[in-house]
């Protein structure tokens, strides 16, 4: 994370992570006052280690998840789409935005889970992720 500001002011931030064991999203929110004209954190693009020649996940795919016209809940901008192989998360993103999915082989099929912020719950979808670039989530 990089936080930059040009004036003395409070910066509000939000960090989120999902616990597979607890089936729950955790959010840490805060406000900090930073000095003007300073950079905090890494001032470069972060490349996760699994992108640097990882042999465990040699196949990487860009996937965009879309919602159908009807869903069993009201979608929220805080909702999250995740792709899993068993209990191992292989990619996380938001609806309508491309995200990277990691596979062991081209033919590997993965499960989809959808976290609804308003419902504070996870929907495990019966459909599988194949080789398509866009998937419409079926609830």
mmCIF file with all atom_site columns, N, CA and C in Angstrom, residues 63-89:
data_model
loop_
_atom_site.group_PDB
_atom_site.id
_atom_site.type_symbol
_atom_site.label_atom_id
_atom_site.label_alt_id
_atom_site.label_comp_id
_atom_site.label_asym_id
_atom_site.label_entity_id
_atom_site.label_seq_id
_atom_site.pdbx_PDB_ins_code
_atom_site.Cartn_x
_atom_site.Cartn_y
_atom_site.Cartn_z
_atom_site.occupancy
_atom_site.B_iso_or_equiv
_atom_site.pdbx_formal_charge
_atom_site.auth_seq_id
_atom_site.auth_comp_id
_atom_site.auth_asym_id
_atom_site.auth_atom_id
_atom_site.pdbx_PDB_model_num
ATOM 1  N N  . UNK A 1 63 ? -9.818  -13.122 -15.108 1.00 0.00 ? 63 UNK A N  1
ATOM 2  C CA . UNK A 1 63 ? -11.237 -13.449 -15.059 1.00 0.00 ? 63 UNK A CA 1
ATOM 3  C C  . UNK A 1 63 ? -12.026 -12.216 -14.628 1.00 0.00 ? 63 UNK A C  1
ATOM 4  N N  . UNK A 1 64 ? -13.183 -12.030 -15.241 1.00 0.00 ? 64 UNK A N  1
ATOM 5  C CA . UNK A 1 64 ? -14.112 -10.976 -14.836 1.00 0.00 ? 64 UNK A CA 1
ATOM 6  C C  . UNK A 1 64 ? -15.423 -11.649 -14.457 1.00 0.00 ? 64 UNK A C  1
ATOM 7  N N  . UNK A 1 65 ? -15.915 -11.377 -13.260 1.00 0.00 ? 65 UNK A N  1
ATOM 8  C CA . UNK A 1 65 ? -17.182 -11.951 -12.787 1.00 0.00 ? 65 UNK A CA 1
ATOM 9  C C  . UNK A 1 65 ? -18.285 -10.905 -12.940 1.00 0.00 ? 65 UNK A C  1
ATOM 10 N N  . UNK A 1 66 ? -19.418 -11.345 -13.473 1.00 0.00 ? 66 UNK A N  1
ATOM 11 C CA . UNK A 1 66 ? -20.577 -10.478 -13.657 1.00 0.00 ? 66 UNK A CA 1
ATOM 12 C C  . UNK A 1 66 ? -21.764 -11.069 -12.908 1.00 0.00 ? 66 UNK A C  1
ATOM 13 N N  . UNK A 1 67 ? -22.666 -10.220 -12.456 1.00 0.00 ? 67 UNK A N  1
ATOM 14 C CA . UNK A 1 67 ? -23.877 -10.682 -11.782 1.00 0.00 ? 67 UNK A CA 1
ATOM 15 C C  . UNK A 1 67 ? -25.017 -10.775 -12.787 1.00 0.00 ? 67 UNK A C  1
ATOM 16 N N  . UNK A 1 68 ? -25.919 -11.749 -12.591 1.00 0.00 ? 68 UNK A N  1
ATOM 17 C CA . UNK A 1 68 ? -27.110 -11.814 -13.446 1.00 0.00 ? 68 UNK A CA 1
ATOM 18 C C  . UNK A 1 68 ? -28.060 -10.670 -13.083 1.00 0.00 ? 68 UNK A C  1
ATOM 19 N N  . UNK A 1 69 ? -29.134 -10.528 -13.838 1.00 0.00 ? 69 UNK A N  1
ATOM 20 C CA . UNK A 1 69 ? -30.077 -9.436  -13.572 1.00 0.00 ? 69 UNK A CA 1
ATOM 21 C C  . UNK A 1 69 ? -30.805 -9.608  -12.240 1.00 0.00 ? 69 UNK A C  1
ATOM 22 N N  . UNK A 1 70 ? -30.918 -10.844 -11.750 1.00 0.00 ? 70 UNK A N  1
ATOM 23 C CA . UNK A 1 70 ? -31.555 -11.082 -10.448 1.00 0.00 ? 70 UNK A CA 1
ATOM 24 C C  . UNK A 1 70 ? -30.590 -11.846 -9.544  1.00 0.00 ? 70 UNK A C  1
ATOM 25 N N  . UNK A 1 71 ? -30.507 -11.424 -8.309  1.00 0.00 ? 71 UNK A N  1
ATOM 26 C CA . UNK A 1 71 ? -29.675 -12.102 -7.301  1.00 0.00 ? 71 UNK A CA 1
ATOM 27 C C  . UNK A 1 71 ? -30.505 -12.227 -6.022  1.00 0.00 ? 71 UNK A C  1
ATOM 28 N N  . UNK A 1 72 ? -30.155 -13.175 -5.128  1.00 0.00 ? 72 UNK A N  1
ATOM 29 C CA . UNK A 1 72 ? -30.918 -13.351 -3.884  1.00 0.00 ? 72 UNK A CA 1
ATOM 30 C C  . UNK A 1 72 ? -30.574 -12.306 -2.816  1.00 0.00 ? 72 UNK A C  1
ATOM 31 N N  . UNK A 1 73 ? -29.884 -11.240 -3.195  1.00 0.00 ? 73 UNK A N  1
ATOM 32 C CA . UNK A 1 73 ? -29.471 -10.193 -2.269  1.00 0.00 ? 73 UNK A CA 1
ATOM 33 C C  . UNK A 1 73 ? -29.261 -8.914  -3.061  1.00 0.00 ? 73 UNK A C  1
ATOM 34 N N  . UNK A 1 74 ? -29.067 -7.821  -2.362  1.00 0.00 ? 74 UNK A N  1
ATOM 35 C CA . UNK A 1 74 ? -28.758 -6.553  -3.021  1.00 0.00 ? 74 UNK A CA 1
ATOM 36 C C  . UNK A 1 74 ? -27.240 -6.408  -3.083  1.00 0.00 ? 74 UNK A C  1
ATOM 37 N N  . UNK A 1 75 ? -26.657 -6.359  -4.286  1.00 0.00 ? 75 UNK A N  1
ATOM 38 C CA . UNK A 1 75 ? -25.207 -6.233  -4.405  1.00 0.00 ? 75 UNK A CA 1
ATOM 39 C C  . UNK A 1 75 ? -24.702 -4.925  -3.790  1.00 0.00 ? 75 UNK A C  1
ATOM 40 N N  . UNK A 1 76 ? -23.461 -4.960  -3.329  1.00 0.00 ? 76 UNK A N  1
ATOM 41 C CA . UNK A 1 76 ? -22.823 -3.816  -2.693  1.00 0.00 ? 76 UNK A CA 1
ATOM 42 C C  . UNK A 1 76 ? -21.418 -3.686  -3.262  1.00 0.00 ? 76 UNK A C  1
ATOM 43 N N  . UNK A 1 77 ? -20.886 -2.492  -3.293  1.00 0.00 ? 77 UNK A N  1
ATOM 44 C CA . UNK A 1 77 ? -19.531 -2.304  -3.831  1.00 0.00 ? 77 UNK A CA 1
ATOM 45 C C  . UNK A 1 77 ? -18.460 -2.964  -2.972  1.00 0.00 ? 77 UNK A C  1
ATOM 46 N N  . UNK A 1 78 ? -18.792 -3.343  -1.748  1.00 0.00 ? 78 UNK A N  1
ATOM 47 C CA . UNK A 1 78 ? -17.845 -4.034  -0.865  1.00 0.00 ? 78 UNK A CA 1
ATOM 48 C C  . UNK A 1 78 ? -17.870 -5.548  -1.043  1.00 0.00 ? 78 UNK A C  1
ATOM 49 N N  . UNK A 1 79 ? -18.752 -6.063  -1.900  1.00 0.00 ? 79 UNK A N  1
ATOM 50 C CA . UNK A 1 79 ? -18.834 -7.508  -2.134  1.00 0.00 ? 79 UNK A CA 1
ATOM 51 C C  . UNK A 1 79 ? -17.565 -8.004  -2.812  1.00 0.00 ? 79 UNK A C  1
ATOM 52 N N  . UNK A 1 80 ? -17.232 -9.268  -2.576  1.00 0.00 ? 80 UNK A N  1
ATOM 53 C CA . UNK A 1 80 ? -16.001 -9.850  -3.110  1.00 0.00 ? 80 UNK A CA 1
ATOM 54 C C  . UNK A 1 80 ? -16.298 -11.190 -3.761  1.00 0.00 ? 80 UNK A C  1
ATOM 55 N N  . UNK A 1 81 ? -15.643 -11.438 -4.887  1.00 0.00 ? 81 UNK A N  1
ATOM 56 C CA . UNK A 1 81 ? -15.718 -12.724 -5.582  1.00 0.00 ? 81 UNK A CA 1
ATOM 57 C C  . UNK A 1 81 ? -14.380 -13.424 -5.357  1.00 0.00 ? 81 UNK A C  1
ATOM 58 N N  . UNK A 1 82 ? -14.423 -14.717 -5.011  1.00 0.00 ? 82 UNK A N  1
ATOM 59 C CA . UNK A 1 82 ? -13.187 -15.473 -4.808  1.00 0.00 ? 82 UNK A CA 1
ATOM 60 C C  . UNK A 1 82 ? -13.286 -16.803 -5.542  1.00 0.00 ? 82 UNK A C  1
ATOM 61 N N  . UNK A 1 83 ? -12.155 -17.267 -6.036  1.00 0.00 ? 83 UNK A N  1
ATOM 62 C CA . UNK A 1 83 ? -12.073 -18.534 -6.760  1.00 0.00 ? 83 UNK A CA 1
ATOM 63 C C  . UNK A 1 83 ? -11.214 -19.479 -5.917  1.00 0.00 ? 83 UNK A C  1
ATOM 64 N N  . UNK A 1 84 ? -11.723 -20.708 -5.714  1.00 0.00 ? 84 UNK A N  1
ATOM 65 C CA . UNK A 1 84 ? -11.059 -21.661 -4.829  1.00 0.00 ? 84 UNK A CA 1
ATOM 66 C C  . UNK A 1 84 ? -10.833 -23.002 -5.511  1.00 0.00 ? 84 UNK A C  1
ATOM 67 N N  . UNK A 1 85 ? -9.802  -23.695 -5.041  1.00 0.00 ? 85 UNK A N  1
ATOM 68 C CA . UNK A 1 85 ? -9.603  -25.107 -5.316  1.00 0.00 ? 85 UNK A CA 1
ATOM 69 C C  . UNK A 1 85 ? -9.640  -25.777 -3.952  1.00 0.00 ? 85 UNK A C  1
ATOM 70 N N  . UNK A 1 86 ? -10.769 -26.409 -3.624  1.00 0.00 ? 86 UNK A N  1
ATOM 71 C CA . UNK A 1 86 ? -10.945 -26.931 -2.268  1.00 0.00 ? 86 UNK A CA 1
ATOM 72 C C  . UNK A 1 86 ? -11.006 -25.771 -1.298  1.00 0.00 ? 86 UNK A C  1
ATOM 73 N N  . UNK A 1 87 ? -10.113 -25.737 -0.304  1.00 0.00 ? 87 UNK A N  1
ATOM 74 C CA . UNK A 1 87 ? -10.083 -24.626 0.653   1.00 0.00 ? 87 UNK A CA 1
ATOM 75 C C  . UNK A 1 87 ? -8.982  -23.619 0.330   1.00 0.00 ? 87 UNK A C  1
ATOM 76 N N  . UNK A 1 88 ? -8.307  -23.812 -0.805  1.00 0.00 ? 88 UNK A N  1
ATOM 77 C CA . UNK A 1 88 ? -7.203  -22.924 -1.190  1.00 0.00 ? 88 UNK A CA 1
ATOM 78 C C  . UNK A 1 88 ? -7.701  -21.830 -2.121  1.00 0.00 ? 88 UNK A C  1
ATOM 79 N N  . UNK A 1 89 ? -7.541  -20.576 -1.714  1.00 0.00 ? 89 UNK A N  1
ATOM 80 C CA . UNK A 1 89 ? -7.960  -19.444 -2.521  1.00 0.00 ? 89 UNK A CA 1
ATOM 81 C C  . UNK A 1 89 ? -6.973  -19.247 -3.669  1.00 0.00 ? 89 UNK A C  1
#
